[in-house]
N, CA, C and O atoms as a DFTB+ gen file, in Angstrom:
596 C
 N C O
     1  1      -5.529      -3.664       3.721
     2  2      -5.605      -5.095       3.938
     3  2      -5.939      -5.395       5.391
     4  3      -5.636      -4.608       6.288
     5  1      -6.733      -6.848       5.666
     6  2      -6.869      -6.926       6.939
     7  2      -5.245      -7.218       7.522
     8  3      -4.219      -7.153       6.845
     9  1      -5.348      -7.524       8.851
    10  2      -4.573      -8.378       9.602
    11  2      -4.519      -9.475       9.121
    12  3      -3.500      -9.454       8.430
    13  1      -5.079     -10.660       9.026
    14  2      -5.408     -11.722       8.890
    15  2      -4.969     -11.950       7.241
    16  3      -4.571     -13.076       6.943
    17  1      -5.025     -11.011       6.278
    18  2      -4.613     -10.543       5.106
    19  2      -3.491     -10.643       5.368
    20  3      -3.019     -11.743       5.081
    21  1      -2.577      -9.681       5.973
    22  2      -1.293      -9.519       5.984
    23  2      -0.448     -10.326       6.371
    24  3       0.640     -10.484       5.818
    25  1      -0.919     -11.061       7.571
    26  2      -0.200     -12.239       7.922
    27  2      -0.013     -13.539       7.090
    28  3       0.939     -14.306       6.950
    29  1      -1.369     -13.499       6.551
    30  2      -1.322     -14.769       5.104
    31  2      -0.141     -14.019       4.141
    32  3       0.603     -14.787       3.532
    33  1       0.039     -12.775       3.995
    34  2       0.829     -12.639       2.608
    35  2       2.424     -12.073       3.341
    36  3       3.215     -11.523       2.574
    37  1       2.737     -12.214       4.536
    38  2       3.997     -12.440       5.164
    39  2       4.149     -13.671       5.331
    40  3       5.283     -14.001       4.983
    41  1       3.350     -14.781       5.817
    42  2       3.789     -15.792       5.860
    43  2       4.261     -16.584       4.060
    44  3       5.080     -17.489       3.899
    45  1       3.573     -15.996       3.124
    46  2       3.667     -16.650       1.866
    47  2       5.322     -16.236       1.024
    48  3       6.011     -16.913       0.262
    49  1       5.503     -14.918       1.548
    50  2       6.846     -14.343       1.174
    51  2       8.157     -15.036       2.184
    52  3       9.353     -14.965       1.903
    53  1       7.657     -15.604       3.221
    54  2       8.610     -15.775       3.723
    55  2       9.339     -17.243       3.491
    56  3      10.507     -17.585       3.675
    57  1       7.910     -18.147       2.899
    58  2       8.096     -19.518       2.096
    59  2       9.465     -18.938       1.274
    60  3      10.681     -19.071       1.413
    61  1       8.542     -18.198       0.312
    62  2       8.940     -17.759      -0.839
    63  2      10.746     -17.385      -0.838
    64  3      11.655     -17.870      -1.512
    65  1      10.748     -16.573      -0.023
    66  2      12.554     -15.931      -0.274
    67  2      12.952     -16.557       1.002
    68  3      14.071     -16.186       1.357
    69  1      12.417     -17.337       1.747
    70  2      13.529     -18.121       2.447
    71  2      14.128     -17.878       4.061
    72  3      15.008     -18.369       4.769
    73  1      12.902     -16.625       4.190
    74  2      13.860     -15.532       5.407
    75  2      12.251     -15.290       6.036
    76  3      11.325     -15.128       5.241
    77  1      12.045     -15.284       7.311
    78  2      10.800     -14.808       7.823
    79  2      10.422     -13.263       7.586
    80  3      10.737     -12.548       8.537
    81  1      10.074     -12.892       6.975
    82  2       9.319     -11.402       6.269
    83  2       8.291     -10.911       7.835
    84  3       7.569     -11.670       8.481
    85  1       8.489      -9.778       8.037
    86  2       7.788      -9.562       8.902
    87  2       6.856      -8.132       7.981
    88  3       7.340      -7.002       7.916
    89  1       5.942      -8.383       7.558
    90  2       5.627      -6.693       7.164
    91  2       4.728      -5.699       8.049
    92  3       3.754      -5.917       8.769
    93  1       5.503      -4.386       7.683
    94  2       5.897      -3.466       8.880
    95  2       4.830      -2.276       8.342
    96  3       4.626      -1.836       7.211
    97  1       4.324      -1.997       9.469
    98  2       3.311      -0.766       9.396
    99  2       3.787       0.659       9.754
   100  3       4.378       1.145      10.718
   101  1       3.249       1.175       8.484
   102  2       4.159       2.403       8.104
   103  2       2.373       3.429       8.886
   104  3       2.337       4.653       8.761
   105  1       1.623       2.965       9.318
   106  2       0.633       3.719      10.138
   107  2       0.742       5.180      10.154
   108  3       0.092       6.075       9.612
   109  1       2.342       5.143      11.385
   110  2       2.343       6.620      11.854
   111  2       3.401       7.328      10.821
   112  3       3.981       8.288      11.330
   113  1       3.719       7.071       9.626
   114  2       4.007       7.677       8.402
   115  2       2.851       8.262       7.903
   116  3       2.974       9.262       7.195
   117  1       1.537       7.727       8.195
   118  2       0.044       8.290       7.112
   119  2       0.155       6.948       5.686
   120  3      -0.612       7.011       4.725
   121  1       1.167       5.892       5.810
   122  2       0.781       5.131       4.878
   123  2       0.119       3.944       5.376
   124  3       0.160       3.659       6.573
   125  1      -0.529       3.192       4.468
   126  2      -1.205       2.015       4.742
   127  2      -1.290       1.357       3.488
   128  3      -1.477       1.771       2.343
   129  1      -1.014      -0.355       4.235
   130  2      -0.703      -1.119       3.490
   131  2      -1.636      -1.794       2.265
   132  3      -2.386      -2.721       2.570
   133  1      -1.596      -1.438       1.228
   134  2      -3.083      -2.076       0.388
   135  2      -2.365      -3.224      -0.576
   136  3      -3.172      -3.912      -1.201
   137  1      -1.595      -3.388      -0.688
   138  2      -1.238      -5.146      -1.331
   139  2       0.528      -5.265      -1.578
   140  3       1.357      -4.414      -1.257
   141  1       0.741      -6.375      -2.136
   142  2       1.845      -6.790      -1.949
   143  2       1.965      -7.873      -3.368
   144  3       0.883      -8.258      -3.812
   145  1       3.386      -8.420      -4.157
   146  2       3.524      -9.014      -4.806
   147  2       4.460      -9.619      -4.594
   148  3       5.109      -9.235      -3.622
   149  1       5.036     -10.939      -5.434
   150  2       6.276     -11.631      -5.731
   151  2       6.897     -11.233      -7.012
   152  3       6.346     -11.472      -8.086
   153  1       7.994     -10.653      -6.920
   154  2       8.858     -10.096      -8.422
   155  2       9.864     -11.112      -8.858
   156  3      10.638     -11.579      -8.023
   157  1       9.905     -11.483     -10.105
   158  2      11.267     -11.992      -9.931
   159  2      12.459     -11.254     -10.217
   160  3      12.534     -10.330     -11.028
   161  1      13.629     -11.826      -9.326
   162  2      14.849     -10.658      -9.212
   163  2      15.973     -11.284      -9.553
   164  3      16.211     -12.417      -9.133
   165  1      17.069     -10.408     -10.619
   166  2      18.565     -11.314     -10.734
   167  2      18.686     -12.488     -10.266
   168  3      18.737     -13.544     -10.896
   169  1      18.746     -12.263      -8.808
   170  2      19.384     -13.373      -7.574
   171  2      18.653     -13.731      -6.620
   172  3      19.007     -14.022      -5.477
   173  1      17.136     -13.715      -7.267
   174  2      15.847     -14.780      -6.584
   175  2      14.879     -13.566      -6.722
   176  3      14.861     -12.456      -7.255
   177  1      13.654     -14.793      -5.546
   178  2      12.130     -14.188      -5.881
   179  2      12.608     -12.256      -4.769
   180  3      13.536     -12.240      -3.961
   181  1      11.903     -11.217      -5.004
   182  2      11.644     -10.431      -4.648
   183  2      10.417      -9.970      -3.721
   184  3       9.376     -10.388      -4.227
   185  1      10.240      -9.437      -2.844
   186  2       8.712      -9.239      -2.317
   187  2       8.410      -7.996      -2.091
   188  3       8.954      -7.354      -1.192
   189  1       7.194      -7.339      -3.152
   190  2       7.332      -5.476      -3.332
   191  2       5.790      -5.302      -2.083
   192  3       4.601      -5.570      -2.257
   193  1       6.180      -5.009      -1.449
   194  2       5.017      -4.206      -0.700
   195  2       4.360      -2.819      -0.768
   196  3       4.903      -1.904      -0.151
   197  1       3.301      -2.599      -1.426
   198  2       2.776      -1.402      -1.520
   199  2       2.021      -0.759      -0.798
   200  3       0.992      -1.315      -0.416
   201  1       2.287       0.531      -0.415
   202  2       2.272       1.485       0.255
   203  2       0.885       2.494       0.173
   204  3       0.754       2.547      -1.050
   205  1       0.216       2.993       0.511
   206  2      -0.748       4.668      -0.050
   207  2      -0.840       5.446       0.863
   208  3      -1.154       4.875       1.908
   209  1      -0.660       6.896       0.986
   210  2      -1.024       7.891       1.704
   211  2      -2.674       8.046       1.460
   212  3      -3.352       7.255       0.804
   213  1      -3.034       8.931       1.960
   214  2      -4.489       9.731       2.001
   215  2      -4.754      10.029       0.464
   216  3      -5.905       9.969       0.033
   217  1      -3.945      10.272      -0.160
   218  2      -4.262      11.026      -1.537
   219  2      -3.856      10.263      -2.441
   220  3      -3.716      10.713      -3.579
   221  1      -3.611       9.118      -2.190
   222  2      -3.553       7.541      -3.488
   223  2      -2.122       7.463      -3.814
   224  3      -1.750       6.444      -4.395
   225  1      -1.039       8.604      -3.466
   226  2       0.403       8.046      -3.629
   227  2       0.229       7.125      -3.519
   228  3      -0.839       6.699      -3.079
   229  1       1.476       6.202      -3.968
   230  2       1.789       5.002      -3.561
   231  2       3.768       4.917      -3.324
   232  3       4.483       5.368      -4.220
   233  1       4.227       4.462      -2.381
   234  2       5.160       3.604      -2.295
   235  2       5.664       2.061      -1.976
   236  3       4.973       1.225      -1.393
   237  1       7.148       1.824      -2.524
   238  2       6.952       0.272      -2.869
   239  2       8.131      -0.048      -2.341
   240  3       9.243       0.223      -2.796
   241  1       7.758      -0.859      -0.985
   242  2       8.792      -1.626      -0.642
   243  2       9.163      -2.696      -1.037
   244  3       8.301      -3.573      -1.095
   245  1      10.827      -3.100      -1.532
   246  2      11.219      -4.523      -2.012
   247  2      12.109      -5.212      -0.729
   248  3      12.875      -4.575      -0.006
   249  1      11.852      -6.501      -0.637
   250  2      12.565      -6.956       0.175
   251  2      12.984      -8.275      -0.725
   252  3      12.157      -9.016      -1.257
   253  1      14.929      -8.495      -0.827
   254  2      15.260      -9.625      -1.138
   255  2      16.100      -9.957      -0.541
   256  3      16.901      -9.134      -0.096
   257  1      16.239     -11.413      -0.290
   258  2      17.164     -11.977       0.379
   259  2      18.383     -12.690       0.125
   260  3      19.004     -13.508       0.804
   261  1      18.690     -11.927      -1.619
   262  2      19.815     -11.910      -2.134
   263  2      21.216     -11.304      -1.172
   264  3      21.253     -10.348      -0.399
   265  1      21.818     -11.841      -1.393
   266  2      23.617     -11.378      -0.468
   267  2      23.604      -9.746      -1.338
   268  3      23.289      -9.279      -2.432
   269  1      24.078      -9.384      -0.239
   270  2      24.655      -7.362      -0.522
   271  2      25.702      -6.883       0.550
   272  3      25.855      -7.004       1.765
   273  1      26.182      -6.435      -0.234
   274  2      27.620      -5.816       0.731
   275  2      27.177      -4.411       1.162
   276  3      28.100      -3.886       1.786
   277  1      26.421      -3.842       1.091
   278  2      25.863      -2.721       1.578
   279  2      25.475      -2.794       2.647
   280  3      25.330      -3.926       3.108
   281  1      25.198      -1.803       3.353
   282  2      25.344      -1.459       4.799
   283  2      23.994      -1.042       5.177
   284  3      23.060      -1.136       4.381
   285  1      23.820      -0.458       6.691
   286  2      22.122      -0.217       6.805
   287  2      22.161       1.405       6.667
   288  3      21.137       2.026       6.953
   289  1      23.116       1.977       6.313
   290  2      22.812       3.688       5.560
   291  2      22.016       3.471       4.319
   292  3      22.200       2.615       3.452
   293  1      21.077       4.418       4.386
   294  2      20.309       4.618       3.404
   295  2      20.928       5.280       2.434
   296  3      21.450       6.372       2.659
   297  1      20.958       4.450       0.700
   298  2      21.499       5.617      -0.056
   299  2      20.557       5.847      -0.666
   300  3      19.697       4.968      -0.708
   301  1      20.294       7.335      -1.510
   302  2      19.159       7.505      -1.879
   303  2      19.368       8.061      -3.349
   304  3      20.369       8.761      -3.502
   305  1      18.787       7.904      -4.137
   306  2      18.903       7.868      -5.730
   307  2      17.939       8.637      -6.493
   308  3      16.853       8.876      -5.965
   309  1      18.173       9.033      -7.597
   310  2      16.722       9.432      -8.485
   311  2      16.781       8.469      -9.230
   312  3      17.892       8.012      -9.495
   313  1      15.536       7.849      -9.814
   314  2      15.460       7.020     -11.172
   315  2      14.595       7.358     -11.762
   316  3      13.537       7.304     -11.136
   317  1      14.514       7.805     -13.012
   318  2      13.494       8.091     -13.725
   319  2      12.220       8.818     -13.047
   320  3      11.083       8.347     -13.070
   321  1      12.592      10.065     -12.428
   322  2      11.614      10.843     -11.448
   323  2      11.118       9.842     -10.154
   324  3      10.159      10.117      -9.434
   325  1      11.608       9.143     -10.071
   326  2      11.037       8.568      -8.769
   327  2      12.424       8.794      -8.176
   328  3      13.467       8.855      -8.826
   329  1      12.286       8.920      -6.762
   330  2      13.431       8.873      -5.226
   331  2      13.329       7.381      -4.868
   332  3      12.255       6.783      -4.798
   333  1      14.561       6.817      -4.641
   334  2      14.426       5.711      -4.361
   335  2      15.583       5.741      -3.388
   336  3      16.518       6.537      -3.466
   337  1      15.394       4.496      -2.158
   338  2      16.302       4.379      -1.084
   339  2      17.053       2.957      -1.287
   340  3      16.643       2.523      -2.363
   341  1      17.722       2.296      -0.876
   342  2      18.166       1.076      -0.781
   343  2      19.340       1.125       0.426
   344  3      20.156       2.039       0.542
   345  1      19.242      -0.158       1.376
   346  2      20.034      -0.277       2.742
   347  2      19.785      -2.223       2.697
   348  3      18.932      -2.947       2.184
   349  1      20.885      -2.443       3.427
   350  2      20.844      -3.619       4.222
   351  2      20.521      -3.731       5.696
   352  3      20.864      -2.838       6.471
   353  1      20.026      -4.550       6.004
   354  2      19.879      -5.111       7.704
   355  2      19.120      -6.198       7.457
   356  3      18.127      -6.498       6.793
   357  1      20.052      -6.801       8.351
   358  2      19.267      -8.284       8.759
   359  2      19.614      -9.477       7.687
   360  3      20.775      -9.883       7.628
   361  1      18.919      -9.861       7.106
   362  2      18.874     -10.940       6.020
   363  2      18.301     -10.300       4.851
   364  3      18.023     -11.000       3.878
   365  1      18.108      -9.146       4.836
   366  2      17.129      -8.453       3.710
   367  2      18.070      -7.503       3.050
   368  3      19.080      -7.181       3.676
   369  1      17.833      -6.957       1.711
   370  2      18.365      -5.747       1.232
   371  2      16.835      -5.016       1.200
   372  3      15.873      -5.767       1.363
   373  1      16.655      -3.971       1.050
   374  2      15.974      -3.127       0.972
   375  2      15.768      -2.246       0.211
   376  3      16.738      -1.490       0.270
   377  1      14.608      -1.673      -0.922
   378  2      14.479      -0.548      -1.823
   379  2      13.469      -0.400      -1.542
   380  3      12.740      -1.392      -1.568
   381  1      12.891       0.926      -1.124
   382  2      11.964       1.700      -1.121
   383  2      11.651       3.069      -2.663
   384  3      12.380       4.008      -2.983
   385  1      10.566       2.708      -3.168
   386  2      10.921       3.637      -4.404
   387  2       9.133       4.374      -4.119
   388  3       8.203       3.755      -3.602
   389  1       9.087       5.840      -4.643
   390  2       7.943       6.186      -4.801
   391  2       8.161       7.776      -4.905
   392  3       9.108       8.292      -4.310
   393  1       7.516       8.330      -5.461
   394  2       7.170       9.821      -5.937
   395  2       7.386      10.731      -4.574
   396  3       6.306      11.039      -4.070
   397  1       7.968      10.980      -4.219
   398  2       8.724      11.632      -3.011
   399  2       9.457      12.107      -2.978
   400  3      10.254      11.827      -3.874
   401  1       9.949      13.351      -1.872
   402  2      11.125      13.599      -1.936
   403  2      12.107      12.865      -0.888
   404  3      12.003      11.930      -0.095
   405  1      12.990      13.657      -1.244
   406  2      14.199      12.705      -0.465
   407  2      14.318      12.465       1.304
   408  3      14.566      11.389       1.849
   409  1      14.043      13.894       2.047
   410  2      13.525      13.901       3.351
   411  2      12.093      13.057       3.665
   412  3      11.948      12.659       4.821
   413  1      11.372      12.862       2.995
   414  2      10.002      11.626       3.182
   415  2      10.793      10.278       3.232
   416  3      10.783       9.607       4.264
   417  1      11.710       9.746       1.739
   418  2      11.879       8.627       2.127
   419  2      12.771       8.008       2.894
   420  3      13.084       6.836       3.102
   421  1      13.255       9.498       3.426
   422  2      14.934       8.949       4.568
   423  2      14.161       8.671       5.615
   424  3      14.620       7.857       6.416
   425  1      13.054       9.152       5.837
   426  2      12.083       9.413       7.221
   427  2      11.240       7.754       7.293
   428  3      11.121       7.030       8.281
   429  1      10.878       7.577       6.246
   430  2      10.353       5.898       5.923
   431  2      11.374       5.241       6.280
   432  3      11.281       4.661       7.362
   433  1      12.549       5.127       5.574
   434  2      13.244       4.093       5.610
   435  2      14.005       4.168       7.084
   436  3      14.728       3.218       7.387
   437  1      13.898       4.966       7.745
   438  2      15.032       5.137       9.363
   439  2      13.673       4.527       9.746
   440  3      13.857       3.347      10.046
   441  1      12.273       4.905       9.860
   442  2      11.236       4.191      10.463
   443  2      11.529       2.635      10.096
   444  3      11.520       1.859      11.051
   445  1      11.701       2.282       9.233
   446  2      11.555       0.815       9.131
   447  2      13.366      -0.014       9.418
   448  3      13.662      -1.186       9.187
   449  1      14.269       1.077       9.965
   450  2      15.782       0.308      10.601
   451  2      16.538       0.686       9.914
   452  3      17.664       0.294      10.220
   453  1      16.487       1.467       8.839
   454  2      17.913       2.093       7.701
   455  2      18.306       3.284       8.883
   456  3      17.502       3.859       9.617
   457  1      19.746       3.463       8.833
   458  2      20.346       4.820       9.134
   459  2      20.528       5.632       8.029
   460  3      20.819       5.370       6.862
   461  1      20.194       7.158       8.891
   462  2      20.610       8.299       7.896
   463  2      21.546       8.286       7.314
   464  3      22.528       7.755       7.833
   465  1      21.643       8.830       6.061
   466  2      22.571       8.966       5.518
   467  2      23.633      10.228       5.700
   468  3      23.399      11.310       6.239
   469  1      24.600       9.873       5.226
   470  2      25.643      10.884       5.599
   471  2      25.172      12.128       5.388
   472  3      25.153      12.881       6.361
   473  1      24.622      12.688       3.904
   474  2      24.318      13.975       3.689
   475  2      23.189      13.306       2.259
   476  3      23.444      12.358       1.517
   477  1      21.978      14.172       2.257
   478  2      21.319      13.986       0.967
   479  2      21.691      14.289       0.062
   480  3      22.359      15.321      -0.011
   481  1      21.373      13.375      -1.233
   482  2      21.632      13.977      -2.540
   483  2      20.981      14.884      -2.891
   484  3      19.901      15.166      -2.371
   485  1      21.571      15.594      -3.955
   486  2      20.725      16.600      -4.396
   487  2      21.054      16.295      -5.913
   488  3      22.176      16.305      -6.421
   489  1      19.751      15.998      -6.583
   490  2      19.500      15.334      -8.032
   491  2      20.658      14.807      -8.499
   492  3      21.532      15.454      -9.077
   493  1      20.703      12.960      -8.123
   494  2      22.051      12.579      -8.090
   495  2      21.334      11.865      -9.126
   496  3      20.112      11.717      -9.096
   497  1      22.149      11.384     -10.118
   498  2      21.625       9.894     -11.018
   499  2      22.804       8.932     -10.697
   500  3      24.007       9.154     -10.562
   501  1      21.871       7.486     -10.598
   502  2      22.808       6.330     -10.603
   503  2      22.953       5.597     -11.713
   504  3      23.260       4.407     -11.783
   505  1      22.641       6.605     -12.874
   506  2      22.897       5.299     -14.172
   507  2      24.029       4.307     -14.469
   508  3      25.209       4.643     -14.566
   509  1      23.723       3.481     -14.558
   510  2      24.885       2.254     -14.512
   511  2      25.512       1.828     -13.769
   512  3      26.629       1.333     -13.917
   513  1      24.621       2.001     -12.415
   514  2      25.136       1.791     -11.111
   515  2      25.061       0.283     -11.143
   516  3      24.536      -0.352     -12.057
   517  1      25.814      -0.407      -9.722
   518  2      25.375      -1.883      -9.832
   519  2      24.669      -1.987      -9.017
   520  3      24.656      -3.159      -8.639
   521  1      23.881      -1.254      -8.372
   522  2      22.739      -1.509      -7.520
   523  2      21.278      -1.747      -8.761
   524  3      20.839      -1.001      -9.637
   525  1      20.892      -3.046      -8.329
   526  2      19.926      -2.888      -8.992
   527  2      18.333      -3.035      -8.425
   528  3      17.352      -3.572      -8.939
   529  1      18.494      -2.390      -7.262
   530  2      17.142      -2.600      -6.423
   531  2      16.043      -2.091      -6.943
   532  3      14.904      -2.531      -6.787
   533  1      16.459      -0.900      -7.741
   534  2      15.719       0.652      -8.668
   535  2      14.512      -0.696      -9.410
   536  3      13.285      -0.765      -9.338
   537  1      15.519      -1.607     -10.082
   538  2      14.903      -2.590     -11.103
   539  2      13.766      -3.214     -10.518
   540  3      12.701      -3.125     -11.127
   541  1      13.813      -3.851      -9.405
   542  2      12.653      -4.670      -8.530
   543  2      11.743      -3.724      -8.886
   544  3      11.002      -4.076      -9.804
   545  1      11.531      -2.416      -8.359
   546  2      10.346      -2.155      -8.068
   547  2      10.276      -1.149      -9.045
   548  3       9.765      -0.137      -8.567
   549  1      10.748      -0.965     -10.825
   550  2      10.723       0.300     -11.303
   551  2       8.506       0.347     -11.776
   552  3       7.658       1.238     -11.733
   553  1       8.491      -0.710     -12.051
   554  2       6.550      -0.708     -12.341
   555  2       6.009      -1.094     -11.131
   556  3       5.509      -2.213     -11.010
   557  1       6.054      -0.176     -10.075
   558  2       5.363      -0.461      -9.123
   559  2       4.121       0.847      -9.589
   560  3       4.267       1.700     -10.464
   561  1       3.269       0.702      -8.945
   562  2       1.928       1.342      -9.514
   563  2       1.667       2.620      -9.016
   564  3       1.669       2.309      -7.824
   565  1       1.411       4.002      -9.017
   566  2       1.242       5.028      -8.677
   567  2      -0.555       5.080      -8.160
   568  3      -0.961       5.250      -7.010
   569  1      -1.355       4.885      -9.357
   570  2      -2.376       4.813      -8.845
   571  2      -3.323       3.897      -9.348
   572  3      -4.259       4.294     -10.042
   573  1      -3.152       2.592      -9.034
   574  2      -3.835       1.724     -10.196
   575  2      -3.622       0.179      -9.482
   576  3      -2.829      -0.053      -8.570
   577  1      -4.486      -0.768     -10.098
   578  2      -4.760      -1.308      -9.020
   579  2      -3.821      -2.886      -8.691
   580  3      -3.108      -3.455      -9.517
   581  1      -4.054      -3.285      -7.417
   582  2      -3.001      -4.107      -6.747
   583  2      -2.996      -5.331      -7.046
   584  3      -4.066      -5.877      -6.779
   585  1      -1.681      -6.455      -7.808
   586  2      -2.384      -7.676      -7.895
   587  2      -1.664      -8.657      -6.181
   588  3      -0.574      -8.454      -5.646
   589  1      -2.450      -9.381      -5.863
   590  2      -2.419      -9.480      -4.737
   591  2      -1.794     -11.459      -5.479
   592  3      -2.384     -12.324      -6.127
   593  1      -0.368     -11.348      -4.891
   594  2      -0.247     -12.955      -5.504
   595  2      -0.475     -14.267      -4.484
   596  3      -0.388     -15.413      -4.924
């Protein structure tokens, strides 16, 4: 996306959930930003930002500005073969989900203000957890294409 792109679709999310959205360039990760959506979530609108490496991965950042008692440690989850992170800071909760392993997305998410976590999981499941950040972004797209809202 351009600049001029991105700033139109931060300023539109930030209408949207209420909180100034700043979106953050994951550059010196090797990702770059190719589109972004509005989800709807439990406890309001959602905003998934998508991600691609060199080789068409994709990861998907959610930002909502639903209340969370969670903290800015990253916890990190499996869901349905995807690694997924979720942290608080600021006015935002945070889920990062995408085909990765667990050292990639602790490394994303400390880049974008989450702290490490205590110790990684090793193939943890959260079924029936009450986190439901997994949910925002479980059809986010691997390799296929972006709808830009």
């Amino acid at each position: 996306l351009t600049a001029v792109a991105a700033a139109d679709m931060a300023a539109w999310f930030s209408h949207q959930l209420g909180e100034l959205v700043e979106i953050p360039s994951l550059q010196a990760m090797g990702l770059r930003l190719v589109g972004g959506r509005l989800l709807a979530g439990d406890d309001g609108p959602v905003a998934q930002l998508i991600y691609e490496d060199g080789s068409g991965y994709r990861v998907s950042l959610c930002l909502s500005s639903a209340p969370n008692d969670g903290g800015r440690e990253v916890e990190v989850v499996q869901l349905a073969g995807l690694t997924a992170g979720y942290w608080h800071g600021g006015e935002f909760t945070y889920a990062l989900v995408g085909h990765t392993s667990e050292q990639q997305l602790v490394a994303i998410a400390t880049q974008l203000g989450a702290n490490q976590p205590q110790a990684l999981s090793r193939d943890r499941e959260r079924a029936g957890s009450t986190w439901r950040a997994g949910d925002w972004c479980k059809s986010w797209p691997r390799r296929s294409s972006v709808l830009l809202s």
